[in-house]
Amino acid sequence: DAKTTQPPSMDCAEGRAANLPCNHSTISGNEYVYWYRQIHSQGPQYIIHGLKNNETNEMASLIITEDRKSSTLILPHATLRDTAVYYCIVANFGNEKLTFGTGTRLTIIP
Amino acid sequence: DAGVTQSPTHLIKTRGQQVTLRCSPKSGHDTVSWYQQALGQGPQFIFQYYEEEERQRGNFPDRFSGHQFPNYSSELNVNALLLGDSALYLCASSRRTGAYGYTFGSGTRLTVV
């Protein structure tokens, strides 16, 4: 079973920031938080990962709470191409298998 | 730089038959994982190969088997196909050391009739 809980769906206006929440209250000390997204008919795409500090890359920002029990993925300026299913996953760093839940279906509204 | 390449893209098989799916990992990657994604569900881990050996396995029956070749490419074999094996089969590659994320292919859509 997935170790994370995400809302099943969210909408966001084009050009606004999309904030996707994830609860992972049973995360262990050596587990990272990973985010992937899956655009229709494609394989999942890696977005970002973090352990306990906030992280930012060219795609998104990841905010992890101090107790590490939840996190938020932020897409700063959402475009229509960001419409996808977003998966939050906790896993050990390295090559541990990924356990996907059902994710959040994010729809960007023009 | 080519990413993960999977073949074929679509496949239709009859119940009871056997199927082989193929995967070429991203350049520089040496570890290959396979996932099954049923319609409307998240991907489910089948197994992972590194150094031509199965390293991890998910909750799938022995009908699902695999192989990794010296050039790191991989095959997924499914015997005695069931209707419930109809799904998108995804291959993901990574580097064994310093890995921070998987690169997924676009998958093979298998339909069992």
Tab-separated table of C-alpha atoms in Angstrom:
chain	number	residue	atom	x	y	z
A	1	ASP	CA	0.000	0.000	0.000
A	2	ALA	CA	1.098	3.546	-0.706
A	3	LYS	CA	2.477	5.415	2.287
A	4	THR	CA	1.054	8.736	1.112
A	5	THR	CA	-2.342	10.426	0.930
A	6	GLN	CA	-3.214	12.920	-1.793
A	7	PRO	CA	-6.436	14.622	-2.875
A	8	PRO	CA	-7.860	12.845	-5.922
A	9	SER	CA	-8.214	15.966	-8.027
A	10	MET	CA	-7.458	19.694	-8.149
A	11	ASP	CA	-7.985	22.566	-10.569
A	12	CYS	CA	-5.710	25.558	-11.070
A	13	ALA	CA	-5.977	28.599	-13.326
A	14	GLU	CA	-3.341	28.962	-16.006
A	15	GLY	CA	-0.527	31.270	-14.898
A	16	ARG	CA	-1.236	30.805	-11.202
A	17	ALA	CA	0.774	28.725	-8.756
A	18	ALA	CA	-0.423	25.150	-8.329
A	19	ASN	CA	0.044	23.802	-4.811
A	20	LEU	CA	-0.307	20.035	-4.470
A	21	PRO	CA	-0.421	18.660	-0.915
A	22	CYS	CA	0.704	15.240	0.286
A	23	ASN	CA	0.473	13.582	3.676
A	24	HIS	CA	3.091	11.009	4.675
A	25	SER	CA	2.692	10.753	8.427
A	26	THR	CA	4.476	7.375	8.696
A	27	ILE	CA	7.622	8.445	6.853
A	28	SER	CA	10.806	7.082	8.412
A	29	GLY	CA	13.991	8.998	9.027
A	30	ASN	CA	15.870	7.718	5.997
A	31	GLU	CA	13.029	8.015	3.492
A	32	TYR	CA	12.871	10.741	0.895
A	33	VAL	CA	9.820	12.373	-0.623
A	34	TYR	CA	9.677	12.036	-4.410
A	35	TRP	CA	7.273	13.625	-6.847
A	36	TYR	CA	6.507	12.262	-10.291
A	37	ARG	CA	3.865	13.237	-12.800
A	38	GLN	CA	2.214	11.318	-15.596
A	39	ILE	CA	0.808	13.082	-18.587
A	40	HIS	CA	-1.836	11.133	-20.481
A	41	SER	CA	-0.430	8.209	-22.492
A	42	GLN	CA	3.131	8.761	-21.275
A	43	GLY	CA	5.311	7.194	-18.598
A	44	PRO	CA	5.794	8.963	-15.254
A	45	GLN	CA	8.267	11.853	-15.232
A	46	TYR	CA	10.528	12.617	-12.283
A	47	ILE	CA	9.965	16.135	-10.912
A	48	ILE	CA	11.834	16.619	-7.654
A	49	HIS	CA	12.781	14.942	-4.385
A	50	GLY	CA	13.793	16.001	-0.877
A	51	LEU	CA	14.659	14.716	2.575
A	52	LYS	CA	13.921	17.515	5.028
A	53	ASN	CA	14.966	20.768	3.440
A	54	ASN	CA	12.973	22.689	0.893
A	55	GLU	CA	14.117	22.019	-2.641
A	56	THR	CA	13.765	23.895	-5.918
A	57	ASN	CA	14.645	23.032	-9.482
A	58	GLU	CA	13.661	24.242	-12.923
A	59	MET	CA	10.343	22.430	-12.764
A	60	ALA	CA	9.024	22.958	-9.261
A	61	SER	CA	9.582	23.633	-5.574
A	62	LEU	CA	9.112	21.133	-2.767
A	63	ILE	CA	8.207	22.307	0.710
A	64	ILE	CA	8.520	19.686	3.483
A	65	THR	CA	7.159	20.428	6.953
A	66	GLU	CA	9.557	20.388	9.873
A	67	ASP	CA	8.078	17.158	11.262
A	68	ARG	CA	8.278	15.664	7.730
A	69	LYS	CA	4.732	14.371	7.944
A	70	SER	CA	3.527	16.347	4.947
A	71	SER	CA	4.807	18.204	1.921
A	72	THR	CA	3.629	20.488	-0.865
A	73	LEU	CA	4.701	20.502	-4.473
A	74	ILE	CA	4.538	23.965	-6.023
A	75	LEU	CA	4.382	24.645	-9.740
A	76	PRO	CA	5.004	28.412	-9.732
A	77	HIS	CA	3.334	29.387	-13.024
A	78	ALA	CA	1.108	26.580	-14.214
A	79	THR	CA	0.586	26.076	-17.937
A	80	LEU	CA	-1.837	23.842	-19.805
A	81	ARG	CA	1.016	21.361	-20.309
A	82	ASP	CA	1.128	20.814	-16.551
A	83	THR	CA	-2.212	18.999	-16.687
A	84	ALA	CA	-1.324	15.514	-15.431
A	85	VAL	CA	-1.609	13.043	-12.572
A	86	TYR	CA	0.894	13.925	-9.851
A	87	TYR	CA	2.252	11.206	-7.580
A	88	CYS	CA	3.847	11.766	-4.185
A	89	ILE	CA	6.033	8.819	-3.132
A	90	VAL	CA	8.213	8.095	-0.115
A	91	ALA	CA	11.196	5.824	-0.649
A	92	ASN	CA	14.758	5.300	0.410
A	93	PHE	CA	17.335	7.167	-1.613
A	94	GLY	CA	18.738	5.090	-4.404
A	95	ASN	CA	17.143	2.241	-6.243
A	96	GLU	CA	14.340	1.207	-3.967
A	97	LYS	CA	11.123	0.353	-5.744
A	98	LEU	CA	8.547	3.106	-6.066
A	99	THR	CA	5.128	2.503	-4.519
A	100	PHE	CA	2.600	4.621	-6.388
A	101	GLY	CA	-0.797	5.551	-5.012
A	102	THR	CA	-3.571	6.937	-7.176
A	103	GLY	CA	-2.121	10.462	-7.184
A	104	THR	CA	-3.753	13.853	-7.733
A	105	ARG	CA	-5.247	14.653	-11.107
A	106	LEU	CA	-4.320	18.308	-11.689
A	107	THR	CA	-6.269	20.166	-14.358
A	108	ILE	CA	-5.019	23.568	-15.508
A	109	ILE	CA	-7.916	25.781	-16.548
A	110	PRO	CA	-7.343	28.322	-19.388
B	1	ASP	CA	20.171	11.802	-25.703
B	2	ALA	CA	17.697	8.961	-26.115
B	3	GLY	CA	15.620	8.204	-23.075
B	4	VAL	CA	14.110	4.832	-22.247
B	5	THR	CA	12.907	2.981	-25.319
B	6	GLN	CA	10.227	0.307	-25.138
B	7	SER	CA	8.921	-2.015	-27.822
B	8	PRO	CA	6.404	-2.730	-29.091
B	9	THR	CA	4.142	0.220	-28.254
B	10	HIS	CA	0.957	-1.819	-28.562
B	11	LEU	CA	0.278	-5.529	-28.523
B	12	ILE	CA	-2.782	-7.759	-28.651
B	13	LYS	CA	-2.508	-11.332	-27.392
B	14	THR	CA	-4.906	-14.183	-26.783
B	15	ARG	CA	-5.531	-15.614	-23.335
B	16	GLY	CA	-3.040	-18.395	-22.581
B	17	GLN	CA	-0.346	-17.078	-24.888
B	18	GLN	CA	3.079	-15.820	-23.909
B	19	VAL	CA	4.454	-12.315	-24.500
B	20	THR	CA	7.884	-10.649	-24.430
B	21	LEU	CA	8.296	-6.918	-23.947
B	22	ARG	CA	11.588	-5.126	-24.488
B	23	CYS	CA	13.308	-2.140	-22.918
B	24	SER	CA	16.481	-0.184	-23.666
B	25	PRO	CA	17.550	2.001	-20.745
B	26	LYS	CA	18.683	5.582	-20.929
B	27	SER	CA	22.336	6.009	-21.837
B	28	GLY	CA	24.483	5.756	-18.705
B	29	HIS	CA	21.860	3.827	-16.724
B	30	ASP	CA	22.534	0.278	-15.541
B	31	THR	CA	19.426	-0.627	-13.542
B	32	VAL	CA	16.056	-1.488	-15.061
B	33	SER	CA	12.705	-1.791	-13.293
B	34	TRP	CA	9.365	-2.920	-14.678
B	35	TYR	CA	5.939	-1.686	-13.628
B	36	GLN	CA	2.379	-2.681	-14.529
B	37	GLN	CA	-0.273	0.033	-14.718
B	38	ALA	CA	-3.920	-0.955	-14.936
B	39	LEU	CA	-6.394	1.572	-16.254
B	40	GLY	CA	-7.060	4.320	-13.726
B	41	GLN	CA	-4.457	3.039	-11.247
B	42	GLY	CA	-0.916	4.006	-10.360
B	43	PRO	CA	1.959	1.845	-11.607
B	44	GLN	CA	2.693	-1.316	-9.607
B	45	PHE	CA	6.276	-2.558	-9.217
B	46	ILE	CA	6.991	-5.937	-10.832
B	47	PHE	CA	10.757	-6.378	-10.444
B	48	GLN	CA	14.155	-4.749	-10.839
B	49	TYR	CA	17.301	-5.958	-12.598
B	50	TYR	CA	20.897	-4.979	-12.012
B	51	GLU	CA	24.036	-6.780	-13.175
B	52	GLU	CA	21.803	-9.246	-15.024
B	53	GLU	CA	20.155	-10.427	-11.802
B	54	GLU	CA	16.733	-9.835	-10.312
B	55	ARG	CA	17.335	-7.661	-7.239
B	56	GLN	CA	13.847	-6.835	-6.024
B	57	ARG	CA	10.445	-8.287	-6.795
B	58	GLY	CA	6.935	-7.061	-6.199
B	59	ASN	CA	3.818	-9.103	-5.537
B	60	PHE	CA	3.524	-10.730	-8.948
B	61	PRO	CA	3.254	-14.456	-9.755
B	62	ASP	CA	6.022	-16.501	-11.322
B	63	ARG	CA	4.295	-16.143	-14.692
B	64	PHE	CA	6.114	-12.812	-14.793
B	65	SER	CA	9.815	-13.216	-15.439
B	66	GLY	CA	12.571	-11.071	-16.787
B	67	HIS	CA	16.066	-10.851	-18.069
B	68	GLN	CA	18.777	-8.238	-18.304
B	69	PHE	CA	21.474	-8.392	-20.954
B	70	PRO	CA	25.124	-7.290	-20.728
B	71	ASN	CA	24.257	-4.037	-22.537
B	72	TYR	CA	21.734	-3.321	-19.709
B	73	SER	CA	18.676	-3.775	-21.902
B	74	SER	CA	15.908	-5.896	-20.470
B	75	GLU	CA	12.976	-8.118	-21.341
B	76	LEU	CA	9.759	-8.806	-19.478
B	77	ASN	CA	8.112	-12.153	-20.181
B	78	VAL	CA	4.596	-13.078	-19.185
B	79	ASN	CA	3.397	-16.671	-19.603
B	80	ALA	CA	-0.135	-18.063	-19.676
B	81	LEU	CA	-1.703	-14.655	-20.210
B	82	LEU	CA	-4.896	-13.813	-18.362
B	83	LEU	CA	-7.443	-11.155	-19.252
B	84	GLY	CA	-6.344	-9.329	-16.091
B	85	ASP	CA	-2.836	-8.932	-17.475
B	86	SER	CA	-4.163	-6.276	-19.842
B	87	ALA	CA	-2.341	-3.111	-18.815
B	88	LEU	CA	0.329	-0.571	-19.666
B	89	TYR	CA	3.757	-2.041	-18.928
B	90	LEU	CA	6.356	0.560	-18.040
B	91	CYS	CA	10.108	0.226	-17.974
B	92	ALA	CA	12.170	2.580	-15.808
B	93	SER	CA	15.934	2.946	-15.728
B	94	SER	CA	18.353	4.524	-13.272
B	95	ARG	CA	21.974	4.588	-12.224
B	96	ARG	CA	22.834	2.219	-9.415
B	97	THR	CA	25.008	4.743	-7.638
B	98	GLY	CA	24.037	8.307	-7.085
B	99	ALA	CA	20.536	7.609	-8.360
B	100	TYR	CA	17.969	10.208	-7.502
B	101	GLY	CA	15.170	9.471	-9.892
B	102	TYR	CA	13.957	7.015	-12.461
B	103	THR	CA	13.511	7.693	-16.164
B	104	PHE	CA	10.416	5.960	-17.502
B	105	GLY	CA	9.618	4.877	-21.017
B	106	SER	CA	6.236	5.496	-22.617
B	107	GLY	CA	5.233	1.896	-22.072
B	108	THR	CA	3.794	-1.039	-23.963
B	109	ARG	CA	0.010	-1.288	-24.021
B	110	LEU	CA	-0.860	-4.991	-23.762
B	111	THR	CA	-4.391	-6.144	-24.467
B	112	VAL	CA	-5.325	-9.748	-23.739
B	113	VAL	CA	-8.465	-11.012	-25.476
